[in-house]
């Protein structure tokens, strides 16, 4: 208890799934949590159930980031932790991917992370530091056929996290990247392989042959948000049951 006592955390994509699980864990450890999403009804329900505050937020829009960060600072006077969790996915091979779909996935998964780091870094620097946790995917560790746009966006998150860690370390801002594998969230079931055989084919050859619970990823995110990871930056933390070994 109390691992995030006194900290203010912003979690994007927090209406459901992994983001909602992280919000619950952060609040249990003493943080003031703001969750954001475009799914307003779910977001308000999650906020009411967890004690978080909900704000509407399209992470692909720079003005939305300015508004959300300003609201957090106005209410709390600080921002200590940013979890760039929001993401979208389509199961499409490259030759079947329309440009509009590709651009939307990149706008949310890649541009959203860039805008988030940019918006948060100035506030964190003014307060003496902070922790940014970017949620990538183990799709950023290989080619993963059938997820072309998603893979491209998550490889970008991996690279941006490294570059940002280099640039922001002087301000005592740590930037780390988490690579979940198959995790029981609504996004997972957009992959048709999952529901055909309970994921048996997908998990074949994986050392831990099951789908992860959101809290199993959340524990790693919590560690990186806390001062327990005070000397970790630019790190890559894989939570995928060994799928990428």
PDB file of C-alpha atoms in Angstrom:
ATOM      1  CA  UNK A   1       0.000   0.000   0.000  1.00  0.00           C
ATOM      2  CA  UNK A   2       1.074   3.594  -0.626  1.00  0.00           C
ATOM      3  CA  UNK A   3       3.574   2.967  -3.446  1.00  0.00           C
ATOM      4  CA  UNK A   4       2.117   5.950  -5.344  1.00  0.00           C
ATOM      5  CA  UNK A   5       1.125   8.029  -2.329  1.00  0.00           C
ATOM      6  CA  UNK A   6       0.948  11.720  -3.218  1.00  0.00           C
ATOM      7  CA  UNK A   7       1.341  11.163  -6.958  1.00  0.00           C
ATOM      8  CA  UNK A   8      -1.014  12.334  -9.693  1.00  0.00           C
ATOM      9  CA  UNK A   9      -1.383   9.943 -12.620  1.00  0.00           C
ATOM     10  CA  UNK A  10      -3.011  10.305 -16.022  1.00  0.00           C
ATOM     11  CA  UNK A  11      -3.982   7.074 -17.809  1.00  0.00           C
ATOM     12  CA  UNK A  12      -5.253   7.231 -21.383  1.00  0.00           C
ATOM     13  CA  UNK A  13      -7.632   4.599 -22.690  1.00  0.00           C
ATOM     14  CA  UNK A  14      -8.797   4.136 -19.130  1.00  0.00           C
ATOM     15  CA  UNK A  15     -12.478   3.423 -19.707  1.00  0.00           C
ATOM     16  CA  UNK A  16     -12.021  -0.335 -19.846  1.00  0.00           C
ATOM     17  CA  UNK A  17      -9.537  -3.177 -20.151  1.00  0.00           C
ATOM     18  CA  UNK A  18      -5.945  -2.675 -19.189  1.00  0.00           C
ATOM     19  CA  UNK A  19      -6.282   1.066 -18.556  1.00  0.00           C
ATOM     20  CA  UNK A  20      -9.149   0.538 -16.117  1.00  0.00           C
ATOM     21  CA  UNK A  21      -7.175  -2.180 -14.314  1.00  0.00           C
ATOM     22  CA  UNK A  22      -4.198   0.152 -13.987  1.00  0.00           C
ATOM     23  CA  UNK A  23      -6.451   2.894 -12.609  1.00  0.00           C
ATOM     24  CA  UNK A  24      -7.739   0.568  -9.884  1.00  0.00           C
ATOM     25  CA  UNK A  25      -4.229  -0.513  -8.946  1.00  0.00           C
ATOM     26  CA  UNK A  26      -2.884   3.047  -8.880  1.00  0.00           C
ATOM     27  CA  UNK A  27      -5.724   4.269  -6.679  1.00  0.00           C
ATOM     28  CA  UNK A  28      -5.215   1.351  -4.295  1.00  0.00           C
ATOM     29  CA  UNK A  29      -1.595   2.503  -3.962  1.00  0.00           C
ATOM     30  CA  UNK A  30      -2.528   6.072  -3.067  1.00  0.00           C
ATOM     31  CA  UNK A  31      -2.472   7.936  -6.388  1.00  0.00           C
ATOM     32  CA  UNK A  32      -4.912  10.543  -7.597  1.00  0.00           C
ATOM     33  CA  UNK A  33      -5.919   9.149 -10.997  1.00  0.00           C
ATOM     34  CA  UNK A  34      -7.388  10.787 -14.066  1.00  0.00           C
ATOM     35  CA  UNK A  35      -8.560   8.397 -16.775  1.00  0.00           C
ATOM     36  CA  UNK A  36      -9.275   9.579 -20.300  1.00  0.00           C
ATOM     37  CA  UNK A  37     -10.988   8.002 -23.278  1.00  0.00           C
ATOM     38  CA  UNK A  38     -13.449   8.650 -26.091  1.00  0.00           C
ATOM     39  CA  UNK A  39     -15.936   6.136 -24.664  1.00  0.00           C
ATOM     40  CA  UNK A  40     -17.667   8.552 -22.322  1.00  0.00           C
ATOM     41  CA  UNK A  41     -20.338   6.305 -20.810  1.00  0.00           C
ATOM     42  CA  UNK A  42     -17.846   3.558 -19.979  1.00  0.00           C
ATOM     43  CA  UNK A  43     -15.351   6.109 -18.763  1.00  0.00           C
ATOM     44  CA  UNK A  44     -17.820   7.670 -16.342  1.00  0.00           C
ATOM     45  CA  UNK A  45     -18.810   4.212 -15.072  1.00  0.00           C
ATOM     46  CA  UNK A  46     -15.200   3.230 -14.488  1.00  0.00           C
ATOM     47  CA  UNK A  47     -14.476   6.510 -12.753  1.00  0.00           C
ATOM     48  CA  UNK A  48     -17.476   6.054 -10.453  1.00  0.00           C
ATOM     49  CA  UNK A  49     -16.450   2.483  -9.651  1.00  0.00           C
ATOM     50  CA  UNK A  50     -12.794   3.244  -8.968  1.00  0.00           C
ATOM     51  CA  UNK A  51     -12.705   6.756  -7.563  1.00  0.00           C
ATOM     52  CA  UNK A  52     -10.841   8.132 -10.570  1.00  0.00           C
ATOM     53  CA  UNK A  53     -11.807  11.273 -12.463  1.00  0.00           C
ATOM     54  CA  UNK A  54     -12.857  10.884 -16.093  1.00  0.00           C
ATOM     55  CA  UNK A  55     -12.167  13.299 -18.961  1.00  0.00           C
ATOM     56  CA  UNK A  56     -13.120  12.965 -22.601  1.00  0.00           C
ATOM     57  CA  UNK A  57      -9.928  12.836 -24.647  1.00  0.00           C
ATOM     58  CA  UNK A  58      -8.995  11.960 -28.217  1.00  0.00           C
ATOM     59  CA  UNK A  59      -5.265  11.283 -27.914  1.00  0.00           C
ATOM     60  CA  UNK A  60      -4.694  11.986 -31.614  1.00  0.00           C
ATOM     61  CA  UNK A  61      -5.690  15.664 -31.183  1.00  0.00           C
ATOM     62  CA  UNK A  62      -3.060  18.042 -29.812  1.00  0.00           C
ATOM     63  CA  UNK A  63      -5.644  20.509 -28.478  1.00  0.00           C
ATOM     64  CA  UNK A  64      -7.239  17.716 -26.445  1.00  0.00           C
ATOM     65  CA  UNK A  65      -3.888  17.003 -24.805  1.00  0.00           C
ATOM     66  CA  UNK A  66      -3.445  20.679 -23.923  1.00  0.00           C
ATOM     67  CA  UNK A  67      -6.928  20.810 -22.411  1.00  0.00           C
ATOM     68  CA  UNK A  68      -6.551  17.586 -20.402  1.00  0.00           C
ATOM     69  CA  UNK A  69      -3.105  18.378 -19.001  1.00  0.00           C
ATOM     70  CA  UNK A  70      -4.224  21.914 -18.130  1.00  0.00           C
ATOM     71  CA  UNK A  71      -7.241  20.491 -16.289  1.00  0.00           C
ATOM     72  CA  UNK A  72      -5.040  18.080 -14.318  1.00  0.00           C
ATOM     73  CA  UNK A  73      -2.626  20.832 -13.318  1.00  0.00           C
ATOM     74  CA  UNK A  74      -5.470  23.217 -12.437  1.00  0.00           C
ATOM     75  CA  UNK A  75      -6.991  20.633 -10.085  1.00  0.00           C
ATOM     76  CA  UNK A  76      -3.885  19.002  -8.641  1.00  0.00           C
ATOM     77  CA  UNK A  77      -1.044  21.412  -9.341  1.00  0.00           C
ATOM     78  CA  UNK A  78       1.110  18.644 -10.792  1.00  0.00           C
ATOM     79  CA  UNK A  79       1.384  15.589 -13.005  1.00  0.00           C
ATOM     80  CA  UNK A  80       3.745  12.850 -11.861  1.00  0.00           C
ATOM     81  CA  UNK A  81       2.843   9.858 -14.017  1.00  0.00           C
ATOM     82  CA  UNK A  82       1.598   9.479 -17.577  1.00  0.00           C
ATOM     83  CA  UNK A  83       0.558   6.072 -18.892  1.00  0.00           C
ATOM     84  CA  UNK A  84       0.082   6.166 -22.654  1.00  0.00           C
ATOM     85  CA  UNK A  85      -2.277   3.205 -22.789  1.00  0.00           C
ATOM     86  CA  UNK A  86      -4.857   4.224 -25.426  1.00  0.00           C
ATOM     87  CA  UNK A  87      -4.686   2.133 -28.566  1.00  0.00           C
ATOM     88  CA  UNK A  88      -6.655   0.795 -31.509  1.00  0.00           C
ATOM     89  CA  UNK A  89      -6.220  -2.365 -33.558  1.00  0.00           C
ATOM     90  CA  UNK A  90      -7.447  -3.909 -36.788  1.00  0.00           C
ATOM     91  CA  UNK A  91      -6.669  -7.422 -37.961  1.00  0.00           C
ATOM     92  CA  UNK A  92      -5.527  -6.673 -41.520  1.00  0.00           C
ATOM     93  CA  UNK A  93      -2.642  -7.711 -43.704  1.00  0.00           C
ATOM     94  CA  UNK A  94      -0.709  -4.982 -45.511  1.00  0.00           C
ATOM     95  CA  UNK A  95      -2.328  -5.579 -48.912  1.00  0.00           C
ATOM     96  CA  UNK A  96      -5.786  -5.374 -47.346  1.00  0.00           C
ATOM     97  CA  UNK A  97      -5.167  -2.246 -45.262  1.00  0.00           C
ATOM     98  CA  UNK A  98      -6.863   0.931 -46.569  1.00  0.00           C
ATOM     99  CA  UNK A  99      -4.821   4.099 -46.161  1.00  0.00           C
ATOM    100  CA  UNK A 100      -7.508   5.645 -43.948  1.00  0.00           C
ATOM    101  CA  UNK A 101      -7.336   2.693 -41.535  1.00  0.00           C
ATOM    102  CA  UNK A 102      -3.535   2.824 -41.457  1.00  0.00           C
ATOM    103  CA  UNK A 103      -3.579   6.554 -40.749  1.00  0.00           C
ATOM    104  CA  UNK A 104      -6.146   6.190 -37.951  1.00  0.00           C
ATOM    105  CA  UNK A 105      -4.132   3.473 -36.206  1.00  0.00           C
ATOM    106  CA  UNK A 106      -0.950   5.521 -36.475  1.00  0.00           C
ATOM    107  CA  UNK A 107      -2.774   8.650 -35.285  1.00  0.00           C
ATOM    108  CA  UNK A 108      -3.921   6.990 -32.066  1.00  0.00           C
ATOM    109  CA  UNK A 109      -1.126   4.530 -31.308  1.00  0.00           C
ATOM    110  CA  UNK A 110       1.880   6.530 -32.468  1.00  0.00           C
ATOM    111  CA  UNK A 111       0.984  10.210 -32.736  1.00  0.00           C
ATOM    112  CA  UNK A 112      -1.043   9.977 -29.523  1.00  0.00           C
ATOM    113  CA  UNK A 113       2.020   8.784 -27.607  1.00  0.00           C
ATOM    114  CA  UNK A 114       4.171  11.546 -29.100  1.00  0.00           C
ATOM    115  CA  UNK A 115       1.628  14.226 -28.205  1.00  0.00           C
ATOM    116  CA  UNK A 116       1.219  12.802 -24.709  1.00  0.00           C
ATOM    117  CA  UNK A 117       4.922  12.803 -23.940  1.00  0.00           C
ATOM    118  CA  UNK A 118       5.267  16.305 -25.340  1.00  0.00           C
ATOM    119  CA  UNK A 119       2.332  17.642 -23.313  1.00  0.00           C
ATOM    120  CA  UNK A 120       3.380  16.002 -20.051  1.00  0.00           C
ATOM    121  CA  UNK A 121       7.121  16.603 -20.167  1.00  0.00           C
ATOM    122  CA  UNK A 122       6.998  20.347 -19.594  1.00  0.00           C
ATOM    123  CA  UNK A 123       4.744  20.007 -16.557  1.00  0.00           C
ATOM    124  CA  UNK A 124       6.857  17.178 -15.127  1.00  0.00           C
ATOM    125  CA  UNK A 125      10.091  19.109 -15.678  1.00  0.00           C
ATOM    126  CA  UNK A 126       8.677  22.102 -13.797  1.00  0.00           C
ATOM    127  CA  UNK A 127       7.905  19.817 -10.841  1.00  0.00           C
ATOM    128  CA  UNK A 128      11.325  18.175 -10.809  1.00  0.00           C
ATOM    129  CA  UNK A 129      10.583  14.988 -12.744  1.00  0.00           C
ATOM    130  CA  UNK A 130       8.128  12.215 -13.407  1.00  0.00           C
ATOM    131  CA  UNK A 131       7.523   8.855 -15.017  1.00  0.00           C
ATOM    132  CA  UNK A 132       6.127   8.165 -18.483  1.00  0.00           C
ATOM    133  CA  UNK A 133       5.081   4.606 -19.269  1.00  0.00           C
ATOM    134  CA  UNK A 134       4.304   3.836 -22.897  1.00  0.00           C
ATOM    135  CA  UNK A 135       2.294   0.711 -23.636  1.00  0.00           C
ATOM    136  CA  UNK A 136       3.589  -0.906 -26.811  1.00  0.00           C
ATOM    137  CA  UNK A 137       3.064  -4.602 -27.603  1.00  0.00           C
ATOM    138  CA  UNK A 138       5.139  -7.677 -28.223  1.00  0.00           C
ATOM    139  CA  UNK A 139       4.130  -6.960 -31.826  1.00  0.00           C
ATOM    140  CA  UNK A 140       6.951  -4.398 -31.624  1.00  0.00           C
ATOM    141  CA  UNK A 141       9.436  -7.237 -31.221  1.00  0.00           C
ATOM    142  CA  UNK A 142       8.723  -9.109 -34.471  1.00  0.00           C
ATOM    143  CA  UNK A 143       6.729  -8.921 -37.696  1.00  0.00           C
ATOM    144  CA  UNK A 144       3.391 -10.407 -36.572  1.00  0.00           C
ATOM    145  CA  UNK A 145       1.634 -11.025 -39.909  1.00  0.00           C
ATOM    146  CA  UNK A 146      -1.957  -9.870 -40.097  1.00  0.00           C
ATOM    147  CA  UNK A 147      -1.445  -6.803 -37.904  1.00  0.00           C
ATOM    148  CA  UNK A 148       0.476  -4.566 -40.307  1.00  0.00           C
ATOM    149  CA  UNK A 149      -0.604  -1.080 -39.217  1.00  0.00           C
ATOM    150  CA  UNK A 150      -0.666  -2.048 -35.543  1.00  0.00           C
ATOM    151  CA  UNK A 151       2.849  -3.496 -35.756  1.00  0.00           C
ATOM    152  CA  UNK A 152       4.130  -0.360 -37.489  1.00  0.00           C
ATOM    153  CA  UNK A 153       2.639   1.906 -34.829  1.00  0.00           C
ATOM    154  CA  UNK A 154       3.984  -0.129 -31.923  1.00  0.00           C
ATOM    155  CA  UNK A 155       7.504  -0.293 -33.357  1.00  0.00           C
ATOM    156  CA  UNK A 156       7.296   3.499 -33.483  1.00  0.00           C
ATOM    157  CA  UNK A 157       6.310   3.626 -29.814  1.00  0.00           C
ATOM    158  CA  UNK A 158       9.344   1.500 -29.011  1.00  0.00           C
ATOM    159  CA  UNK A 159      11.680   3.887 -30.825  1.00  0.00           C
ATOM    160  CA  UNK A 160      10.081   7.041 -29.472  1.00  0.00           C
ATOM    161  CA  UNK A 161      10.388   5.719 -25.925  1.00  0.00           C
ATOM    162  CA  UNK A 162      14.139   5.243 -26.370  1.00  0.00           C
ATOM    163  CA  UNK A 163      14.607   8.690 -27.900  1.00  0.00           C
ATOM    164  CA  UNK A 164      12.472  10.401 -25.260  1.00  0.00           C
ATOM    165  CA  UNK A 165      14.347   8.669 -22.451  1.00  0.00           C
ATOM    166  CA  UNK A 166      17.587  10.109 -23.847  1.00  0.00           C
ATOM    167  CA  UNK A 167      16.181  13.600 -24.147  1.00  0.00           C
ATOM    168  CA  UNK A 168      14.201  13.803 -20.902  1.00  0.00           C
ATOM    169  CA  UNK A 169      16.582  12.171 -18.446  1.00  0.00           C
ATOM    170  CA  UNK A 170      18.246  15.516 -17.720  1.00  0.00           C
ATOM    171  CA  UNK A 171      14.907  16.675 -16.292  1.00  0.00           C
ATOM    172  CA  UNK A 172      14.564  13.587 -14.079  1.00  0.00           C
ATOM    173  CA  UNK A 173      11.789  12.294 -16.314  1.00  0.00           C
ATOM    174  CA  UNK A 174      11.952   8.560 -16.877  1.00  0.00           C
ATOM    175  CA  UNK A 175      10.468   6.965 -19.996  1.00  0.00           C
ATOM    176  CA  UNK A 176       9.932   3.226 -20.167  1.00  0.00           C
ATOM    177  CA  UNK A 177       8.074   0.928 -22.520  1.00  0.00           C
ATOM    178  CA  UNK A 178       5.939  -2.124 -21.719  1.00  0.00           C
ATOM    179  CA  UNK A 179       5.358  -4.907 -24.252  1.00  0.00           C
ATOM    180  CA  UNK A 180       2.247  -6.923 -23.350  1.00  0.00           C
ATOM    181  CA  UNK A 181       1.346 -10.085 -25.195  1.00  0.00           C
ATOM    182  CA  UNK A 182      -2.145 -11.546 -25.440  1.00  0.00           C
ATOM    183  CA  UNK A 183      -4.082  -9.904 -22.601  1.00  0.00           C
ATOM    184  CA  UNK A 184      -7.765 -10.385 -21.780  1.00  0.00           C
ATOM    185  CA  UNK A 185      -9.157  -7.061 -22.982  1.00  0.00           C
ATOM    186  CA  UNK A 186     -11.813  -6.152 -25.578  1.00  0.00           C
ATOM    187  CA  UNK A 187      -9.047  -5.303 -28.051  1.00  0.00           C
ATOM    188  CA  UNK A 188      -7.777  -8.884 -27.976  1.00  0.00           C
ATOM    189  CA  UNK A 189     -11.030 -10.214 -29.395  1.00  0.00           C
ATOM    190  CA  UNK A 190     -10.683  -8.123 -32.537  1.00  0.00           C
ATOM    191  CA  UNK A 191      -8.187 -10.800 -33.557  1.00  0.00           C
ATOM    192  CA  UNK A 192     -10.328 -13.600 -35.076  1.00  0.00           C
ATOM    193  CA  UNK A 193      -7.778 -16.253 -34.117  1.00  0.00           C
ATOM    194  CA  UNK A 194      -8.571 -15.786 -30.434  1.00  0.00           C
ATOM    195  CA  UNK A 195     -12.195 -16.893 -30.454  1.00  0.00           C
ATOM    196  CA  UNK A 196     -11.886 -19.801 -32.888  1.00  0.00           C
ATOM    197  CA  UNK A 197     -10.171 -22.199 -30.491  1.00  0.00           C
ATOM    198  CA  UNK A 198      -9.789 -20.166 -27.301  1.00  0.00           C
ATOM    199  CA  UNK A 199      -6.436 -18.941 -28.533  1.00  0.00           C
ATOM    200  CA  UNK A 200      -4.788 -22.372 -28.622  1.00  0.00           C
ATOM    201  CA  UNK A 201      -3.175 -21.797 -32.006  1.00  0.00           C
ATOM    202  CA  UNK A 202      -2.052 -18.314 -31.044  1.00  0.00           C
ATOM    203  CA  UNK A 203      -0.503 -19.573 -27.802  1.00  0.00           C
ATOM    204  CA  UNK A 204       1.147 -22.619 -29.343  1.00  0.00           C
ATOM    205  CA  UNK A 205       4.853 -22.596 -28.539  1.00  0.00           C
ATOM    206  CA  UNK A 206       4.458 -19.934 -25.857  1.00  0.00           C
ATOM    207  CA  UNK A 207       6.103 -21.075 -22.590  1.00  0.00           C
ATOM    208  CA  UNK A 208       3.189 -19.859 -20.437  1.00  0.00           C
ATOM    209  CA  UNK A 209       0.249 -21.067 -22.521  1.00  0.00           C
ATOM    210  CA  UNK A 210      -2.538 -18.809 -21.404  1.00  0.00           C
ATOM    211  CA  UNK A 211      -3.832 -15.304 -21.950  1.00  0.00           C
ATOM    212  CA  UNK A 212      -2.708 -12.709 -19.407  1.00  0.00           C
ATOM    213  CA  UNK A 213      -4.952 -10.926 -16.949  1.00  0.00           C
ATOM    214  CA  UNK A 214      -4.843  -7.111 -17.210  1.00  0.00           C
ATOM    215  CA  UNK A 215      -3.478  -6.861 -13.669  1.00  0.00           C
ATOM    216  CA  UNK A 216      -0.449  -8.961 -14.658  1.00  0.00           C
ATOM    217  CA  UNK A 217       0.549  -6.180 -17.030  1.00  0.00           C
ATOM    218  CA  UNK A 218      -0.611  -3.591 -14.511  1.00  0.00           C
ATOM    219  CA  UNK A 219       1.873  -4.728 -11.886  1.00  0.00           C
ATOM    220  CA  UNK A 220       4.752  -3.906 -14.240  1.00  0.00           C
ATOM    221  CA  UNK A 221       3.217  -0.528 -15.098  1.00  0.00           C
ATOM    222  CA  UNK A 222       2.766   0.195 -11.391  1.00  0.00           C
ATOM    223  CA  UNK A 223       6.422  -0.609 -10.724  1.00  0.00           C
ATOM    224  CA  UNK A 224       7.527   1.778 -13.471  1.00  0.00           C
ATOM    225  CA  UNK A 225       5.219   4.515 -12.214  1.00  0.00           C
ATOM    226  CA  UNK A 226       6.571   4.209  -8.683  1.00  0.00           C
ATOM    227  CA  UNK A 227       9.859   5.367  -7.179  1.00  0.00           C
ATOM    228  CA  UNK A 228      10.888   1.715  -6.942  1.00  0.00           C
ATOM    229  CA  UNK A 229      12.048   2.061 -10.546  1.00  0.00           C
ATOM    230  CA  UNK A 230      13.853   5.379  -9.976  1.00  0.00           C
ATOM    231  CA  UNK A 231      16.966   4.321 -11.920  1.00  0.00           C
ATOM    232  CA  UNK A 232      15.128   2.701 -14.825  1.00  0.00           C
ATOM    233  CA  UNK A 233      14.694   4.646 -18.048  1.00  0.00           C
ATOM    234  CA  UNK A 234      14.696   3.639 -21.680  1.00  0.00           C
ATOM    235  CA  UNK A 235      13.808   0.155 -20.530  1.00  0.00           C
ATOM    236  CA  UNK A 236      11.846  -2.498 -22.359  1.00  0.00           C
ATOM    237  CA  UNK A 237       9.629  -4.639 -20.133  1.00  0.00           C
ATOM    238  CA  UNK A 238       8.054  -7.628 -21.856  1.00  0.00           C
ATOM    239  CA  UNK A 239       4.965  -9.222 -20.294  1.00  0.00           C
ATOM    240  CA  UNK A 240       3.917 -11.834 -22.822  1.00  0.00           C
ATOM    241  CA  UNK A 241       4.277 -15.264 -21.250  1.00  0.00           C
ATOM    242  CA  UNK A 242       7.506 -15.799 -23.156  1.00  0.00           C
ATOM    243  CA  UNK A 243       5.912 -15.494 -26.609  1.00  0.00           C
ATOM    244  CA  UNK A 244       8.730 -13.308 -27.908  1.00  0.00           C
ATOM    245  CA  UNK A 245      11.592 -15.453 -26.614  1.00  0.00           C
TER     246      UNK A 245
END
